[in-house]
Each structure stands twice: as C-alpha cells, then as structure tokens.
Coordinates of C-alpha atoms in Angstrom, one line a residue:
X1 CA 135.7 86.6 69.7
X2 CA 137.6 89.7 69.7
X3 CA 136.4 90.7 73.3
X4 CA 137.7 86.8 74.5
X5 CA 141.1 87.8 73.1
X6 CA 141.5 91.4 74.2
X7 CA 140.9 89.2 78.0
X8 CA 143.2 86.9 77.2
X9 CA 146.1 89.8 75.9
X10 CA 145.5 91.7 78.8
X11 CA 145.4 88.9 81.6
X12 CA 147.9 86.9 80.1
X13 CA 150.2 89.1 78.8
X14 CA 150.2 92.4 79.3
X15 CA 149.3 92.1 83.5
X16 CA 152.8 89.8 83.8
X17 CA 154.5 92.6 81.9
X18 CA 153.1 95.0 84.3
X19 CA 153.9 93.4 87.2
X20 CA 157.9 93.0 85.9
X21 CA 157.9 96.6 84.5
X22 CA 156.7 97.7 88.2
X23 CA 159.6 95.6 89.6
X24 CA 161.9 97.9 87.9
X25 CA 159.5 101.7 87.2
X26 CA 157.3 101.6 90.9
X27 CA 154.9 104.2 88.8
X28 CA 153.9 101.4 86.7
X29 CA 152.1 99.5 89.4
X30 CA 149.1 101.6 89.4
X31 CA 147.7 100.0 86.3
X32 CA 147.2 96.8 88.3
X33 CA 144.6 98.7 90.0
X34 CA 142.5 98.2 86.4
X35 CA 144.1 95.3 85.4
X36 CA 144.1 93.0 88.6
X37 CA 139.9 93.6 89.1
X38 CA 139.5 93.6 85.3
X39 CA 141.3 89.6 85.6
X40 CA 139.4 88.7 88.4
X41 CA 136.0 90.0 87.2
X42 CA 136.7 88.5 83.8
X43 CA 137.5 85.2 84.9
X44 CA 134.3 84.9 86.9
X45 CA 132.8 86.0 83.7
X46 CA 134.4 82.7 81.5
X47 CA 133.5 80.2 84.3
X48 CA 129.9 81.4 84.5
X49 CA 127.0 79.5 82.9
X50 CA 124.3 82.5 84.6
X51 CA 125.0 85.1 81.6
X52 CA 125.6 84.2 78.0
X53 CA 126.7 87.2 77.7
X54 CA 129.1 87.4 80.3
X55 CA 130.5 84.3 78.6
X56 CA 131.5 85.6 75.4
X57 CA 132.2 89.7 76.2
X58 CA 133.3 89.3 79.6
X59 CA 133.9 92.0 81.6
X60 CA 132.8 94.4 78.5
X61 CA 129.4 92.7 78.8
X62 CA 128.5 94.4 82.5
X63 CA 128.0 97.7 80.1
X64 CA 125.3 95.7 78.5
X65 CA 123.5 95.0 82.1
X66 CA 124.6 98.5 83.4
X67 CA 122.5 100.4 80.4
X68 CA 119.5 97.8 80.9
X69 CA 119.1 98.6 84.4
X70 CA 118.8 102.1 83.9
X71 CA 117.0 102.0 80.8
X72 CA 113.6 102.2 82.2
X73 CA 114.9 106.1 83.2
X74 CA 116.8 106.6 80.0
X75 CA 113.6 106.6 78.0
X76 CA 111.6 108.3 80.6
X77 CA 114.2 111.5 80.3
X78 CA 115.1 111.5 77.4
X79 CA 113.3 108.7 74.6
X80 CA 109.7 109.6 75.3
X81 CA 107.8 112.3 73.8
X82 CA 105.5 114.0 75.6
X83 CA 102.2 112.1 74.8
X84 CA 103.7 108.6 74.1
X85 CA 104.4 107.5 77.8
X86 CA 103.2 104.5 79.5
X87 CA 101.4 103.9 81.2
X88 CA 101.0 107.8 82.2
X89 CA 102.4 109.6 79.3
X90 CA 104.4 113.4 80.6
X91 CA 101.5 115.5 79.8
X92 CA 99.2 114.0 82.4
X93 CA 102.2 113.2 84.8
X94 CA 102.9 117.3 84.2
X95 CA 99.5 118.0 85.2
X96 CA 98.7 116.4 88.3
X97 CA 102.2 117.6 89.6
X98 CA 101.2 121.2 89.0
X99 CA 97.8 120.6 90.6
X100 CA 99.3 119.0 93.4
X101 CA 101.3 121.8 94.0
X102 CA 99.3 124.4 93.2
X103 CA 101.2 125.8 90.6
X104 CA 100.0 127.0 86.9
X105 CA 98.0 124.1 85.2
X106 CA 97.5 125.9 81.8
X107 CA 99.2 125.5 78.6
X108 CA 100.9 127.4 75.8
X109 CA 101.1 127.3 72.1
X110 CA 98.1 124.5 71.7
X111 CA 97.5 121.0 72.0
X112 CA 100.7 118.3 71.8
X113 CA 98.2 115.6 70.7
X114 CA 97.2 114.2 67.6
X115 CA 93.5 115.3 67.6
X116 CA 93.2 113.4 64.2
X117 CA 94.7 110.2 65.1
X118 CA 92.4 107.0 65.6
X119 CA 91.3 106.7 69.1
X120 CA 91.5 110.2 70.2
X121 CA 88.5 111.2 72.6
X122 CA 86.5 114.8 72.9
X123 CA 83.6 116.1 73.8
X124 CA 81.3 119.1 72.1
X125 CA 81.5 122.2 73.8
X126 CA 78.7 124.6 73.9
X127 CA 77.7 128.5 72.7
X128 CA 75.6 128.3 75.8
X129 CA 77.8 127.2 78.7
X130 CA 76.2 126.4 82.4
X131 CA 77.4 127.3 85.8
X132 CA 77.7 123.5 87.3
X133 CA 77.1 124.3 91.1
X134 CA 79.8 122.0 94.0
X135 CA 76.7 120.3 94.9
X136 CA 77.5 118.0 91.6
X137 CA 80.7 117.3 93.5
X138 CA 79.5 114.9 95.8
X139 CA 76.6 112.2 95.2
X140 CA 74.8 110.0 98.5
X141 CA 76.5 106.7 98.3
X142 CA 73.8 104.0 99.7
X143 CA 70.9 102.3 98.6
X144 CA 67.2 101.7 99.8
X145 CA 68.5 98.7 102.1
X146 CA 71.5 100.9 103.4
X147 CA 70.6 102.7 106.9
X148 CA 74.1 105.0 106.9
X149 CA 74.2 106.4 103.5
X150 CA 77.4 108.0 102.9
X151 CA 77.7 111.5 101.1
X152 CA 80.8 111.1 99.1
X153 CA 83.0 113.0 96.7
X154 CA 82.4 112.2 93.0
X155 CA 86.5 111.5 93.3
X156 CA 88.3 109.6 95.7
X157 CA 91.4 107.6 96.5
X158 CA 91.3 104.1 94.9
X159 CA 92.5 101.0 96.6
X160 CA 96.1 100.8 97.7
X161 CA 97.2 98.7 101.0
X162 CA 99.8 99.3 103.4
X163 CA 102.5 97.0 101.8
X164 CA 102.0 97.8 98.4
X165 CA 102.5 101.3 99.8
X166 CA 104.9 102.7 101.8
X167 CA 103.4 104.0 105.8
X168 CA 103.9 107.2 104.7
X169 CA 102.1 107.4 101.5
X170 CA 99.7 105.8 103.4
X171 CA 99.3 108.3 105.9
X172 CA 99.7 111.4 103.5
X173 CA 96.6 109.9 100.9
X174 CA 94.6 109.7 104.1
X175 CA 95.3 113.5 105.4
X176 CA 94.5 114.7 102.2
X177 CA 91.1 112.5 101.9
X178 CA 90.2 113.9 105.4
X179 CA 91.5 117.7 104.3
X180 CA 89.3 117.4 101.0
X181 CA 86.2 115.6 102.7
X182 CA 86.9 112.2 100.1
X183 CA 87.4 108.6 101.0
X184 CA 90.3 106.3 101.3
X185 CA 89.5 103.4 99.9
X186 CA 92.1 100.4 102.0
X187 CA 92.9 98.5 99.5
X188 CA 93.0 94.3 100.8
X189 CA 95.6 94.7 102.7
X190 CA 93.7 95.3 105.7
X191 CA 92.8 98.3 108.1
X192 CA 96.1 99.5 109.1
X193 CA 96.7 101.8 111.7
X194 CA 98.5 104.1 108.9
X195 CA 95.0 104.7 107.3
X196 CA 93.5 105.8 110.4
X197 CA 96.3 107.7 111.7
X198 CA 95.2 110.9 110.0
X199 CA 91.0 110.5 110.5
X200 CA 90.0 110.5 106.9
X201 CA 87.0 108.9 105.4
X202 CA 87.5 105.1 105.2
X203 CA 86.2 102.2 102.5
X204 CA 87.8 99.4 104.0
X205 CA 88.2 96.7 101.2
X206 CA 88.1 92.9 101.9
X207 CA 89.5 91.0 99.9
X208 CA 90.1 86.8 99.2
X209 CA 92.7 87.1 102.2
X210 CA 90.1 88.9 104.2
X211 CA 93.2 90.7 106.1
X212 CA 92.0 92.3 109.0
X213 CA 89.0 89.8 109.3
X214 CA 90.8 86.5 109.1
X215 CA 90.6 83.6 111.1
X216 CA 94.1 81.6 111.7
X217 CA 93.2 79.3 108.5
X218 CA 92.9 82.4 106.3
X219 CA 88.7 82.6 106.8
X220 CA 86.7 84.9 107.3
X221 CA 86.3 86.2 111.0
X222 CA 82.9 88.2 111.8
X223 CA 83.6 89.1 115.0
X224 CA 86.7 91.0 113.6
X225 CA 84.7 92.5 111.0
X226 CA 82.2 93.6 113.0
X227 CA 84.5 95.5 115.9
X228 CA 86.6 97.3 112.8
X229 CA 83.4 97.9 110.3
X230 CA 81.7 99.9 113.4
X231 CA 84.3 102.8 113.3
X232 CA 83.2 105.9 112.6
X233 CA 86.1 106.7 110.0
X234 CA 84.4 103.6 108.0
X235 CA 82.2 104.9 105.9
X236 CA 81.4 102.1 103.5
X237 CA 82.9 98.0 103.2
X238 CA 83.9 96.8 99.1
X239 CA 84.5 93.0 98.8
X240 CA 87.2 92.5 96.1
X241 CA 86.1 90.1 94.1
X242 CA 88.8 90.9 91.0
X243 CA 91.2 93.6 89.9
X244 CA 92.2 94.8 86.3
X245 CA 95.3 94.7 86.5
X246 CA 95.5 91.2 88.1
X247 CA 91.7 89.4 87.5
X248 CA 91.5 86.3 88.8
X249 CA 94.6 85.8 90.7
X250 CA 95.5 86.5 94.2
X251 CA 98.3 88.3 95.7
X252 CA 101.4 87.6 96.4
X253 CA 103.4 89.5 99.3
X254 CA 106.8 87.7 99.6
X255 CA 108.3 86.9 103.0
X256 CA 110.9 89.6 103.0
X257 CA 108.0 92.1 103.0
X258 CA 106.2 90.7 105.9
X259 CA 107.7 92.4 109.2
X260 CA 105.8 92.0 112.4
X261 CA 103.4 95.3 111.7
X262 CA 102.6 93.6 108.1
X263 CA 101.9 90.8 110.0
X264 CA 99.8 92.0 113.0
X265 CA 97.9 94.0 110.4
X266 CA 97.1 91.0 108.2
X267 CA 96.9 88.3 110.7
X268 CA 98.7 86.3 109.0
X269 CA 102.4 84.5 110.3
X270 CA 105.6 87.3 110.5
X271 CA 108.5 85.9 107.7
X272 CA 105.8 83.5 105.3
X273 CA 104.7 84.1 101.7
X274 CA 101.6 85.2 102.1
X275 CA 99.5 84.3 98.9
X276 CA 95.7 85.6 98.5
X277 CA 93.4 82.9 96.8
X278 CA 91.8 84.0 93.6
X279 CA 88.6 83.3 94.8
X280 CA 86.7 84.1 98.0
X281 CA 85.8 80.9 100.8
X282 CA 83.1 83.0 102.5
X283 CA 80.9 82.6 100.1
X284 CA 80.0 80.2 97.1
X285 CA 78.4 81.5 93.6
X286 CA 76.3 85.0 93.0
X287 CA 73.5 84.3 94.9
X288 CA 75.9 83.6 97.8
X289 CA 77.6 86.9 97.0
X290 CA 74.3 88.7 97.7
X291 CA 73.7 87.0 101.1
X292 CA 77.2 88.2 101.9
X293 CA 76.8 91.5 101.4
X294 CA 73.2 91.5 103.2
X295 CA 75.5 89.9 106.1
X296 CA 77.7 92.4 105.9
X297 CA 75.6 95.1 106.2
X298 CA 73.8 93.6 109.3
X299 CA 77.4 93.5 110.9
X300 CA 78.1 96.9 110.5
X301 CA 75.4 98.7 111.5
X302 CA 73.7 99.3 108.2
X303 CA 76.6 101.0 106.3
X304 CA 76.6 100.9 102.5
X305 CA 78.3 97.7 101.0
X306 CA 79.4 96.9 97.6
X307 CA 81.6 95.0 95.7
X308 CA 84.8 95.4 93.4
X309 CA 85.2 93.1 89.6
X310 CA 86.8 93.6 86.2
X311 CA 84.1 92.8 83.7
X312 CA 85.3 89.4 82.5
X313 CA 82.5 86.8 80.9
X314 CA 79.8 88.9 80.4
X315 CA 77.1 86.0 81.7
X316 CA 78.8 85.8 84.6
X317 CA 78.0 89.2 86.0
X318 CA 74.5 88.7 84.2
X319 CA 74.3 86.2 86.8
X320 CA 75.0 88.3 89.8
X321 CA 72.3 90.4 88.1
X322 CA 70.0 87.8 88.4
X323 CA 71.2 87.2 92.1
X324 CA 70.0 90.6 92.7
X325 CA 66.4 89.7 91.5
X326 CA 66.0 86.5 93.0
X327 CA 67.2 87.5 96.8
X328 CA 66.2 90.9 97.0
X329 CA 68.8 91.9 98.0
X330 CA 71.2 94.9 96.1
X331 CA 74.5 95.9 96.6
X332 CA 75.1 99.9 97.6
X333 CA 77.7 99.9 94.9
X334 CA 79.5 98.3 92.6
X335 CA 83.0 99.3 91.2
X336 CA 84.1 98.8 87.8
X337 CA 88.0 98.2 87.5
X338 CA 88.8 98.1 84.0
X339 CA 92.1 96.1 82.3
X340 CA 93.7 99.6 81.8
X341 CA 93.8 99.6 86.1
X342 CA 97.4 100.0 88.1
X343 CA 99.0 97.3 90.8
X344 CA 102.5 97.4 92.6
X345 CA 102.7 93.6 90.8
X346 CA 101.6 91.2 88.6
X347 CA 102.2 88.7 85.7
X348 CA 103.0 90.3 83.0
X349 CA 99.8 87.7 80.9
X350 CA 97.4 88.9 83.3
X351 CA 97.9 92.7 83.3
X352 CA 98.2 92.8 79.3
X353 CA 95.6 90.3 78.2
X354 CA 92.7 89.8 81.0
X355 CA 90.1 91.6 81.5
X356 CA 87.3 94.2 80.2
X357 CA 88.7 98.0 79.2
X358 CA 86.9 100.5 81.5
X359 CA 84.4 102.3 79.1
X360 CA 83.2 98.8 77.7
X361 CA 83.1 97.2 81.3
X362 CA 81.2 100.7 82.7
X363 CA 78.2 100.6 79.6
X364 CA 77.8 96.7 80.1
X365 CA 77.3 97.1 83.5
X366 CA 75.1 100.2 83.4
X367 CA 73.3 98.5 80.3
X368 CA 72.5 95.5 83.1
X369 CA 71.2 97.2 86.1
X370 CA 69.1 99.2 84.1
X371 CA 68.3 96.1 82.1
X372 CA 66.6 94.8 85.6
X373 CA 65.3 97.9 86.9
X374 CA 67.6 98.9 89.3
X375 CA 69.9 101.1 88.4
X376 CA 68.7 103.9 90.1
X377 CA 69.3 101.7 93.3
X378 CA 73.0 101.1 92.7
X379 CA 75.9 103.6 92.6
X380 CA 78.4 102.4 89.7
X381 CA 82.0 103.8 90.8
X382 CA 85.0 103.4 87.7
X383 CA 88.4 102.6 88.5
X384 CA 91.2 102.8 85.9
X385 CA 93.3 106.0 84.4
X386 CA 91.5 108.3 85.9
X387 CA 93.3 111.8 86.2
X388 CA 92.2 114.6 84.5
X389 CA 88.1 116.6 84.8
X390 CA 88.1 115.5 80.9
X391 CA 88.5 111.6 82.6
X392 CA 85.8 112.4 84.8
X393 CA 83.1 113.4 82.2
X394 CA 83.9 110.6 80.0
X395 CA 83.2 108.0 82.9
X396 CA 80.4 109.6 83.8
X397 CA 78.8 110.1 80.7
X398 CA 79.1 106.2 80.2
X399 CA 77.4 104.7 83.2
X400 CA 79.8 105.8 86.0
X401 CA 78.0 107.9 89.1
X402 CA 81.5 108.3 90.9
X403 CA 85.1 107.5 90.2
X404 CA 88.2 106.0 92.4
X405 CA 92.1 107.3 91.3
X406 CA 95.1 105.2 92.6
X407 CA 98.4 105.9 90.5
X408 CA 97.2 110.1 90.0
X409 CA 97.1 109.9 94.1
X410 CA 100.6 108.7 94.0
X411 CA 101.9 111.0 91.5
X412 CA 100.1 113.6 93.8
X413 CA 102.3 112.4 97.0
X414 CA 105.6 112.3 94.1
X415 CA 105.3 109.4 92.6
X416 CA 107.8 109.7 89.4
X417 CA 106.8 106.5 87.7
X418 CA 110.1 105.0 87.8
X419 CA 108.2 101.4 87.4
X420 CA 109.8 99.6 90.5
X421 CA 106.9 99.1 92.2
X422 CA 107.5 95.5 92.6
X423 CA 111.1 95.5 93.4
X424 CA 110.9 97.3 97.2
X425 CA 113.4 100.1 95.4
X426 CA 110.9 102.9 94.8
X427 CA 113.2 105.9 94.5
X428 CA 110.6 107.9 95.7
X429 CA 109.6 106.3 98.5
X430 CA 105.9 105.8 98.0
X431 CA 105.7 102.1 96.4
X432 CA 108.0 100.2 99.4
X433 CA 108.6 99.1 102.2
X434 CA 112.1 99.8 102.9
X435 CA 111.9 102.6 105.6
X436 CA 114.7 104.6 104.5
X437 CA 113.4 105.2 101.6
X438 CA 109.5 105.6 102.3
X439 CA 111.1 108.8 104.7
X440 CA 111.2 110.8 101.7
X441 CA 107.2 111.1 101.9
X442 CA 107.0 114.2 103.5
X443 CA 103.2 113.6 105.5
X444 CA 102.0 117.2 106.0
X445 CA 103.7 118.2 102.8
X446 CA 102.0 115.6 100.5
X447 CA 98.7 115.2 102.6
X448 CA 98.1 119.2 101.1
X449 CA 99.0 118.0 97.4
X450 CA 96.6 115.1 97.4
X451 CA 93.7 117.6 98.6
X452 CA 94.9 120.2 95.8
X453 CA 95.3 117.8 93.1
X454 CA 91.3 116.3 94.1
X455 CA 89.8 119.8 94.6
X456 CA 91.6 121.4 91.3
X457 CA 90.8 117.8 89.4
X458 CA 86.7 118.5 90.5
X459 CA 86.9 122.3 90.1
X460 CA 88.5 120.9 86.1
X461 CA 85.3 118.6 85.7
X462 CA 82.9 121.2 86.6
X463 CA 84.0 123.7 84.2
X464 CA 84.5 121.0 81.7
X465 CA 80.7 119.9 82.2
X466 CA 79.6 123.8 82.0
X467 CA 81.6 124.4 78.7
X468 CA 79.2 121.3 77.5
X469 CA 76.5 123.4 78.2
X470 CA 75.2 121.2 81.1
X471 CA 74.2 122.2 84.8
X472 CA 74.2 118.5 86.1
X473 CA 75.9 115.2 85.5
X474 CA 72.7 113.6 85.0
X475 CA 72.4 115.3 81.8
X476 CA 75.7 113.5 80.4
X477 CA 74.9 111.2 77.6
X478 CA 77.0 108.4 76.0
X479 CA 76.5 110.8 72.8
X480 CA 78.7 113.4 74.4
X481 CA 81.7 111.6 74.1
X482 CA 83.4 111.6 70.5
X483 CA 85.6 108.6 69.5
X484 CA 87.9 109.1 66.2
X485 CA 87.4 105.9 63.9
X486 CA 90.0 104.8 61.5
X487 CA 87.5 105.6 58.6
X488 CA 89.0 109.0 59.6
X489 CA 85.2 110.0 60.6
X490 CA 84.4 110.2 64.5
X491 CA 81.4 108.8 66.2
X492 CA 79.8 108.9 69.4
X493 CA 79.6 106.1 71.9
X494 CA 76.1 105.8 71.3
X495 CA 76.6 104.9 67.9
X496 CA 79.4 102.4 68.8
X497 CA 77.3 100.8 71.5
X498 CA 73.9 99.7 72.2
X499 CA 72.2 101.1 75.4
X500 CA 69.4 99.2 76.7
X501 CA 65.9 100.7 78.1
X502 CA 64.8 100.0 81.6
X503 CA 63.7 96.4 82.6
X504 CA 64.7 95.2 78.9
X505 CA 66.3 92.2 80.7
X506 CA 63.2 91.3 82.2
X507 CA 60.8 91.0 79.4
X508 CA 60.1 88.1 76.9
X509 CA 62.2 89.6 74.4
X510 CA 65.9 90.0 75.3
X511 CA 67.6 92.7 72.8
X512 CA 70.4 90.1 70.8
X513 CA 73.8 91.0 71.9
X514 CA 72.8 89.9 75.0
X515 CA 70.5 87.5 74.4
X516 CA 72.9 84.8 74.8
X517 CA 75.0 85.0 77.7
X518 CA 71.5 86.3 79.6
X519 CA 70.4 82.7 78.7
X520 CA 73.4 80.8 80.1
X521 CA 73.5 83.2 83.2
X522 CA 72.6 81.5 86.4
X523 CA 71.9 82.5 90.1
X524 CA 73.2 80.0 91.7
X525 CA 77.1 79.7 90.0
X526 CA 79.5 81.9 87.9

C-alpha cells in the first residue's frame, strides 16, 4: 500500500536523516516535531487490530474518523436542503426558532415544497373563512369518573425526564408551561424537583420503573404515589405503557449518568445501570390495566388518569377496549405516540421498524372508542412531529382532542439537532447531563421562548382552522385533510380509511377490517 510505504520512507528513512542533518543545521530539528508524533502515532496504527483502517492508512486514516465525526454537522450546514432534513427538516427547525423568539415567521417568494410530490398533506381553504374564538384553545381534560377535571391547553409539553434532559431545560419547559397556562408532561423519569421548581402545570408520567413511586425492588410504592400525586401542580397521572420511538423496551440510563440527585429522584442505587422493564409488575393484562387506573385515581384524590401506547397489534388494544366495557371503568385519556415519535436513545431496529405511524394509530383508536360508545368519555391526546398550527389541524381532524410536542419544545429552549442526544455531548446543553454544558440553557431566557413558540403555534392553528371556514374543532373532518397518491391524484383520509359509527363494535355485525382482531381480543390478556 502506497500509504504503508510513505510510513515506512518517512520513519525509516527520512526521520534518521533528519535527526543527522540537525546534528550538523540545528534549524532542521524542527521537522521532528511532525515527524517524531507522525512515527509514534503510526506505529500504534500497524500494531492495532481495533481499526482496519488504521492498519492499512495509518496515520492518514484519522482523516477518515476526523470527517465521520463531524459529519452529522457537515450535512446539517451545508448537504441538506431545506425540506429534506431529518428528522426535522430546516424549514420547521426555522420556524419554531422565529416563534420562539418572537421574530418574523412569514415567508417570501412561495412555498420550498414539492406540493406535487406523493405524500404531501393540505387542507381546503375556504371563501367563507370563520373567526375561531381562544376558547378552542383549551378543552376539559377528565371524564365522568374523574372528580378534578383539568382545563388544559390543546398543546403542551410532551414527556421528557430529568436525565434525558439537562436541569435546566427542565426547568425553562416548566416556566414556560406555567407562563402559557399548559402542562408539563414528566416524562418516567420521575417527579424531579427541576419540574416543580418553576410552578407549572404537571402530568407526572409513571412508567415500568415507576421512578418516583418505587419500592427498593423496583415496585410500585402507593404510599409514594399518593403523597406526590396530591400536589397541586399535578394536574393529571399517564402510565406509560409504550413509546414510539422505543415500543416495547425499557430504558436504559447508564451508570455514569446516575449522580446522587438522579438517584434520589428515581430511588433507585447512585453508580448502577438502571434498566426499566418493558413491561409493567403492577398490574397483569387489560383488565388489570383498568383496575390500575381506577386505583390510581382513588389515590390521588380523583384527578384525571390515563395511559400512554404506540398502537402495535391492533387486537391487543381492542382488548383494553373491551376492558373498558367489562369493568366500567374508563381512562380520562389516552395518548397516542406514533413510530414517527422522538427519544434521547434507542436501538436503532426499534425506532425504524416498530410501531404504528401517528395518523393510522390516532383513526384506529378513535374508530375503537367510538366503536364501544365511549368516545365522548375519553380525551385522545397525539404525540409525534408535532410543530407547526397545520400539525395541529391534521391531528385533530383524525381523532386527536389535544396534542403533546417534545423535540419543537427543545428546539424552542435551542435545541440545534446536532443528534447527540445519547452521547451526554449535547452542544447545546439541553439533551445531557454534563453540567457545564447544560449552563448554556439560559432559564428566564428560554422559559419566554417556549411560552411564545406554544401561544404563536395556537394563535397558527386558529387562523388555520378559520381559513377552513370552521368556527370549532369539532367541525374537523378526516375529509379535510388531502393526501397526494402516487396515481398523481389526491384523496382525503376518508377515502383512504374506514371510519366506524357509534357502538359498531358492539353489535352482531362487526364491520370486516376489524372483524378479526375484535374476535381474538380478550379482557383478560394482551
């Protein structure tokens, strides 16, 4: 190999030539200062069975690892276009920046996106537009068994924990929740001081580690439930029972990560893996599910309680659907996290292959609880890419009462998508735990650009919903939304779906596509 021999040449012959030239010419000795390190390095390179690479260019071949490190930001800059991103493309980044920080949010010269191009999304607009009133903004969260409804924004902060998060992003996504009047949803990682230090709304999540609630063998502790779920700032309880991006596997917080706050927080040991089961031990099977959240609800106080899945087998939520019927007993809420959803880590399988998209998941689940006659009873919230008004009206118009935003939060708080969530080397201190770095979240600066980004992201909706010619988000239809086909045609989500009527489940006659897996569906086990 020509690199091998230009080593060779340069260790073996020209750096003892140098070294005799400097004996005699002093000036020559400063090319040892390249030619000494470029030996050493090199030599370390030929010995080494870690790099193939390494092996056969060495020295040269660091280049290689050099460009691939800083690759990720090399396409960001300048590789990219601005509507071929992922998995935020620069158009949306752009957006919720400027609305963040209150700057101009229009555009010139027309639209940078394909409008013709298979998969594209719109909506109809209308000669006859409506003023949409802020009322539509917010929506009761809380059932007929729920004794503290909550009145909630229509948007609010998804589930992020402290330790996925830095304490300050914590903090600044809580002041701007409790500027705006929207919830923080926790995230599994428990109740941490940092989402009550600023006194916004609270939906403390508990997950399969039940951190926060956990007995010393990782089970789930009532009595610490019960004394946190009786806060004021907790204004509703979600049990996690999957995420999109991760379904069906637990999380994994490595030792280095867990300090003695992560610890306390968690209750779980200070310097130990701590790994989340994929499923939950307080509970066994749907029916069990529904007994839990009953219990929960006793315990604190009567506040609305719901529960957190990526649509997976579709019999298997049929079968908390006929949990529901057989108890009595209904969930407040139930959030839809699609496939397309965000995490600080996981395998790569799981994010780009598990898991329902977040428009199928929303109409099957909508389709179901009307399908048993209760989804007037049950507030569906979407999580999952959800940024922009145009986002919001989509959702909505296919089954969604309320929706939850993670990674537009964190590009509210500056968030740059530099991808190193899962390394602890966010560069802009909102994804880690390394306390230098999480500094650079400015708290009363950011806590003001989450609150603009939600109000100018609702204010977007309702003139989005008024240019449709519609007063009320009750009046959004799956027809509204416009899908471009590869046939070059478009059609509307209610001719690409079926929609079910009220109680179809119930009857003798099951409509066909879900005939099936409404069979196989049981009560008693997923």
């Amino acid at each position: 190999m020509i690199v091998r021999r230009l080593y060779y040449v340069l260790s073996f012959v020209v750096l003892p030539l140098t070294l005799l030239l400097g004996y005699f010419w002093s000036p020559a000795n400063w090319l040892l200062v390249i030619l000494i390190p470029y030996a050493i390095v090199g030599m370390y390179d030929m010995l080494t069975t870690k790099h193939n690479v390494l092996n056969n260019y060495p020295v040269l071949g660091h280049f290689r690892y050099m460009l691939e490190f800083v690759s990720p930001e090399i396409r960001q800059y300048f590789v990219e276009t601005n509507e071929s991103g992922r998995p935020f493309n620069r158009i949306i980044r752009s957006l919720v920046y400027s609305r963040a920080k209150g700057q101009v949010d229009t555009q010139a010269f027309g639209t940078q996106y394909d409008i013709l191009s298979v998969g594209y999304h719109r909506s109809n607009h209308s000669l006859s537009p409506k003023h949409v009133d802020k009322s539509e903004e917010r929506i009761m969260l809380g059932g007929p068994q729920c004794d503290k409804p909550y009145n909630a924004s229509r948007l609010n902060v998804s589930a992020m924990s402290f330790g996925a998060l830095s304490a300050n992003a914590i903090r600044a996504l809580n002041g701007g929740a409790k500027d705006g009047g929207f919830a923080h949803n926790t995230g599994e990682g428990g109740l941490s001081p940092h989402h009550l230090a600023e006194g916004g709304d609270i939906i403390w999540q508990i997950g399969t580690g039940y951190f926060g609630c956990r007995t010393a063998d990782g089970g789930f502790d009532k009595d610490k439930f019960a004394e946190k779920a009786k806060l004021d700032v907790v204004k509703a309880i979600e049990i996690k029972l999957s995420q999109g991006a991760k379904p069906s596997h637990g999380g994994v917080l490595p030792a280095a990560k867990v300090d003695e706050e992560i610890a306390e927080i968690r209750g779980v040991p200070v310097h130990q893996d701590v790994i989340s089961p994929p499923i939950h031990s307080a509970f066994d099977g749907p029916t069990g599910l529904m007994k839990f959240v009953q219990h929960l609800r006793e315990m604190s106080g009567g506040k609305p309680i719901g529960f957190k899945l990526c649509i997976g087998q579709p019999s298997e939520f049929m079968a908390i659907c006929k949990a529901m019927l057989e108890t009595g007993i209904l969930p407040d809420f139930i959030t839809v996290d699609g496939a397309e959803g965000g995490t600080g880590a996981a395998p790569v399988e799981f994010t780009n292959r598990l898991g329902m998209p977040l428009n199928e998941g929303l109409i099957f689940v909508d389709n179901c609880l009307r399908g048993i006659g209760v989804r007037d009873k049950v507030r569906v919230i979407c999580s999952g890419k959800v940024a922009t008004g145009f986002d919001m009206v989509e959702k909505m118009a296919l089954g969604a009462d309320m929706c939850n935003a993670a990674r537009a939060m964190m590009f509210a708080v500056g968030c740059i998508q530099a991808l190193h969530c899962n390394t602890n080397r966010c560069p802009s201190g909102v994804a880690t735990q390394d306390p230098i770095r999480g500094r650079a979240v400015n708290v009363p600066q950011k806590r003001q650009r989450v609150h603009r980004f939600h109000d100018a992201t609702l204010e977007s909706f309702r003139e989005i919903l008024g240019a449709m010619g519609k007063a009320k988000v009750s009046e959004l239809r799956p027809s509204d939304i416009l899908r471009r086909m590869a046939d070059e045609g478009e059609r509307s989500y209610a001719e690409l779906y079926s929609f079910l009527e009220e109680d179809a489940l119930l009857g003798r006659t099951v409509p066909q596509e879900y005939a099936a897996d409404w069979q196989v569906a049981s009560a008693s086990q997923f």
